[in-house]
Amino acid sequence: MPASPLSLAVIGGGQLARMMQQAAIGLGVHIRLLAEGPDVSAAQVIPDHFVGDYTNIDDLRRAVEGSSVVTCDHEHVPPEHLRTLEAEGHIPRPGPGALIHAQDKITLRTELDELGVPSPRWVVAASVDDVVAFGLPCVLKTPRGGYDGKGVWIVRSEADAAEALGADAVLVEELVDFRRELSAQVARRPSGETVTYPVVESRQENGVCKEVIAPAPELAAALADQAQQIAIDVAEALDVTGMLAVELFETNDGRLLVNEFAMRPHNTGHWSIDGAVTSQFENHLRGVLDLPLGPSTPTARWSVMYNVLGGAIDDLESQVGVVLAAVPEAHIHLYGKSVKAGRKVGH
Ligand code: ADP
């Protein structure tokens, strides 16, 4: 089948792919999905899906048949497989050379130092002695595969350090005394055009994003400009295409330090579906398909995004009417996921 300019392969069937489909419907983009199971969030709404394993190159090859451009719902596709697809004539966006910085936190820290982008002090530790020499308290992280705070340890003692090292958390970072966490997003297309989104504040609970306020309240204009410029500089230096989110700490003494990147739509940009002229999902599709980007201008003075995390209530649908009665201007997005404690099931 010849590749249509408006067809796109998406690897991974989570809520981000599901929300990409919402944008794809309007643009007339055909998405072919590689889903982890027949009932995962995005497979419920994308008819052209097949079930496979994103770590298996043959499954990936089947997923990209008929699409030249390939994008991902998550960061876990092996970089060597993306390079194989590239060698076979497909176009992963973002490319594997960029995506590695969202996959591997040591590669990320090394690159940020080379680019002169401010980030927490760090080392790689081989032993408890190395961690102690760095200085306690500190933060230990697994370089790959972590999400929602899994793979992050706050280390205050030698025993904590031994436990974290035992779980392969070898990246040591200073424990940043931050005032709050911010996120700066930019959309970029291969031709170089970029559009930045307003810098937002994200509030976490137990390492999981709970609430996002757009724009970040009372953020000094100079810091907002600096955060957006960091996002543009990184997107250009690494040749990121589609959406890039830069997660930042605003320190108590008024500095910005980069925590990490996501090279896809991000939880801190969900507000843009209902609160901006062009959502992050639409600009991700426009970016990876090299279509002109849309403005990120907010449509309201403030937008607040609140994650629905699995908890006391199993039957979310029974609450839809209750929430809409209480807050008629709220927009509900449920992900079609089974409810488990702490799992993101909607926003
Ligand atoms: P994940 O890949 O799981 O999202 P992060 O590196 O974003 O991991 O860390 C999860 C959370 O842990 C952050 O949102 C932040 O609240 C906290 N955290 C991470 N790194 C540091 C640090 N160096 N100092 C203080 N807190 C940190």
Coordinates of C-alpha atoms in Angstrom, one line a residue, residues 64-197:
V64 CA 4.3 1.0 10.0
E65 CA 3.1 -0.7 6.8
G66 CA 1.3 2.0 4.7
S67 CA 2.6 5.0 6.8
S68 CA 5.9 6.7 6.2
V69 CA 5.8 8.7 9.5
V70 CA 6.0 6.9 12.8
T71 CA 5.4 8.4 16.2
C72 CA 5.1 7.0 19.8
D73 CA 2.7 7.2 22.7
H74 CA 5.5 6.4 25.1
E75 CA 9.3 6.4 25.4
H76 CA 9.9 2.7 25.6
V77 CA 10.4 1.6 22.0
P78 CA 14.0 0.4 21.7
P79 CA 16.1 3.0 19.8
E80 CA 17.8 0.3 17.7
H81 CA 14.4 -0.7 16.3
L82 CA 13.6 2.9 15.4
R83 CA 16.9 3.0 13.6
T84 CA 16.0 -0.2 11.7
L85 CA 12.7 1.3 10.6
E86 CA 14.6 4.4 9.5
A87 CA 17.0 2.3 7.5
E88 CA 14.0 0.6 5.8
G89 CA 12.6 4.0 4.6
H90 CA 10.2 5.0 7.4
I91 CA 10.5 8.3 9.3
P92 CA 10.3 8.1 13.1
R93 CA 9.4 11.5 14.5
P94 CA 11.0 12.3 16.8
G95 CA 14.0 10.5 15.5
P96 CA 15.9 8.0 17.6
G97 CA 18.8 10.4 18.0
A98 CA 16.5 12.9 19.7
L99 CA 14.3 10.4 21.6
I100 CA 17.2 8.8 23.4
H101 CA 17.3 12.0 25.6
A102 CA 13.8 11.2 26.8
Q103 CA 14.6 7.5 27.3
D104 CA 17.9 7.7 29.1
K105 CA 18.4 10.1 32.0
I106 CA 22.2 9.8 31.9
T107 CA 22.3 10.7 28.2
L108 CA 20.0 13.6 29.0
R109 CA 22.1 15.0 31.8
T110 CA 25.3 14.7 29.7
E111 CA 23.7 16.6 26.8
L112 CA 22.2 19.3 29.0
D113 CA 25.7 20.0 30.5
E114 CA 27.1 20.2 26.9
L115 CA 24.3 22.6 25.9
G116 CA 24.9 24.7 29.0
V117 CA 21.3 24.2 30.1
P118 CA 20.9 24.5 33.9
S119 CA 20.1 21.2 35.6
P120 CA 20.6 19.6 39.0
R121 CA 24.2 18.6 39.9
W122 CA 24.7 14.9 39.2
V123 CA 27.0 11.9 39.0
V124 CA 26.8 8.2 38.2
A125 CA 27.4 6.1 41.3
A126 CA 28.9 2.6 41.4
S127 CA 28.7 2.2 45.2
V128 CA 27.3 3.5 48.4
D129 CA 30.6 5.2 49.0
D130 CA 30.1 7.2 45.7
V131 CA 26.7 8.3 46.9
V132 CA 28.0 9.3 50.3
A133 CA 30.9 11.2 48.7
F134 CA 28.3 13.1 46.5
G135 CA 26.5 14.1 49.6
L136 CA 23.3 13.1 51.5
P137 CA 20.4 13.7 51.2
C138 CA 20.2 13.2 47.4
V139 CA 18.0 11.6 44.8
L140 CA 18.8 8.3 43.0
K141 CA 17.2 7.4 39.7
T142 CA 17.1 4.4 37.4
P143 CA 18.4 5.8 34.1
R144 CA 15.7 4.1 32.0
G145 CA 12.2 2.9 32.2
G146 CA 10.9 5.0 35.1
Y147 CA 7.6 6.9 35.1
D148 CA 5.3 8.6 37.6
G149 CA 8.0 8.5 40.2
K150 CA 8.7 4.8 39.8
G151 CA 12.5 4.6 39.6
V152 CA 13.1 7.6 41.8
W153 CA 14.4 7.3 45.4
I154 CA 15.0 10.1 47.9
V155 CA 18.1 8.9 49.7
R156 CA 18.9 10.1 53.3
S157 CA 21.0 7.3 54.6
E158 CA 23.5 4.6 53.5
A159 CA 20.8 2.0 53.8
D160 CA 18.5 4.1 51.5
A161 CA 21.4 4.3 49.0
A162 CA 22.0 0.5 49.1
E163 CA 18.4 -0.2 48.5
A164 CA 18.2 2.2 45.5
L165 CA 21.5 1.0 44.0
G166 CA 20.1 -2.6 44.3
A167 CA 17.3 -1.5 42.0
D168 CA 19.8 -0.1 39.5
A169 CA 19.3 3.5 40.4
V170 CA 22.7 4.7 39.6
L171 CA 22.1 8.3 38.6
V172 CA 22.6 10.5 41.6
E173 CA 21.2 14.0 41.7
E174 CA 21.2 16.8 44.2
L175 CA 17.9 17.0 46.1
V176 CA 16.6 20.2 44.7
D177 CA 14.9 22.5 47.1
F178 CA 12.2 23.7 44.7
R179 CA 9.4 26.1 45.1
R180 CA 7.3 24.3 42.5
E181 CA 7.5 22.3 39.3
L182 CA 6.9 23.9 35.9
S183 CA 6.6 22.6 32.4
A184 CA 7.4 24.4 29.1
Q185 CA 6.1 22.8 25.9
V186 CA 7.0 23.5 22.4
A187 CA 5.8 22.1 19.1
R188 CA 8.3 21.8 16.2
R189 CA 8.1 20.6 12.7
P190 CA 10.9 19.3 10.5
S191 CA 11.2 22.6 8.6
G192 CA 12.1 24.3 11.9
E193 CA 8.9 26.2 12.7
T194 CA 8.2 26.2 16.5
V195 CA 5.3 27.2 18.6
T196 CA 5.7 27.5 22.4
Y197 CA 2.9 27.0 24.9

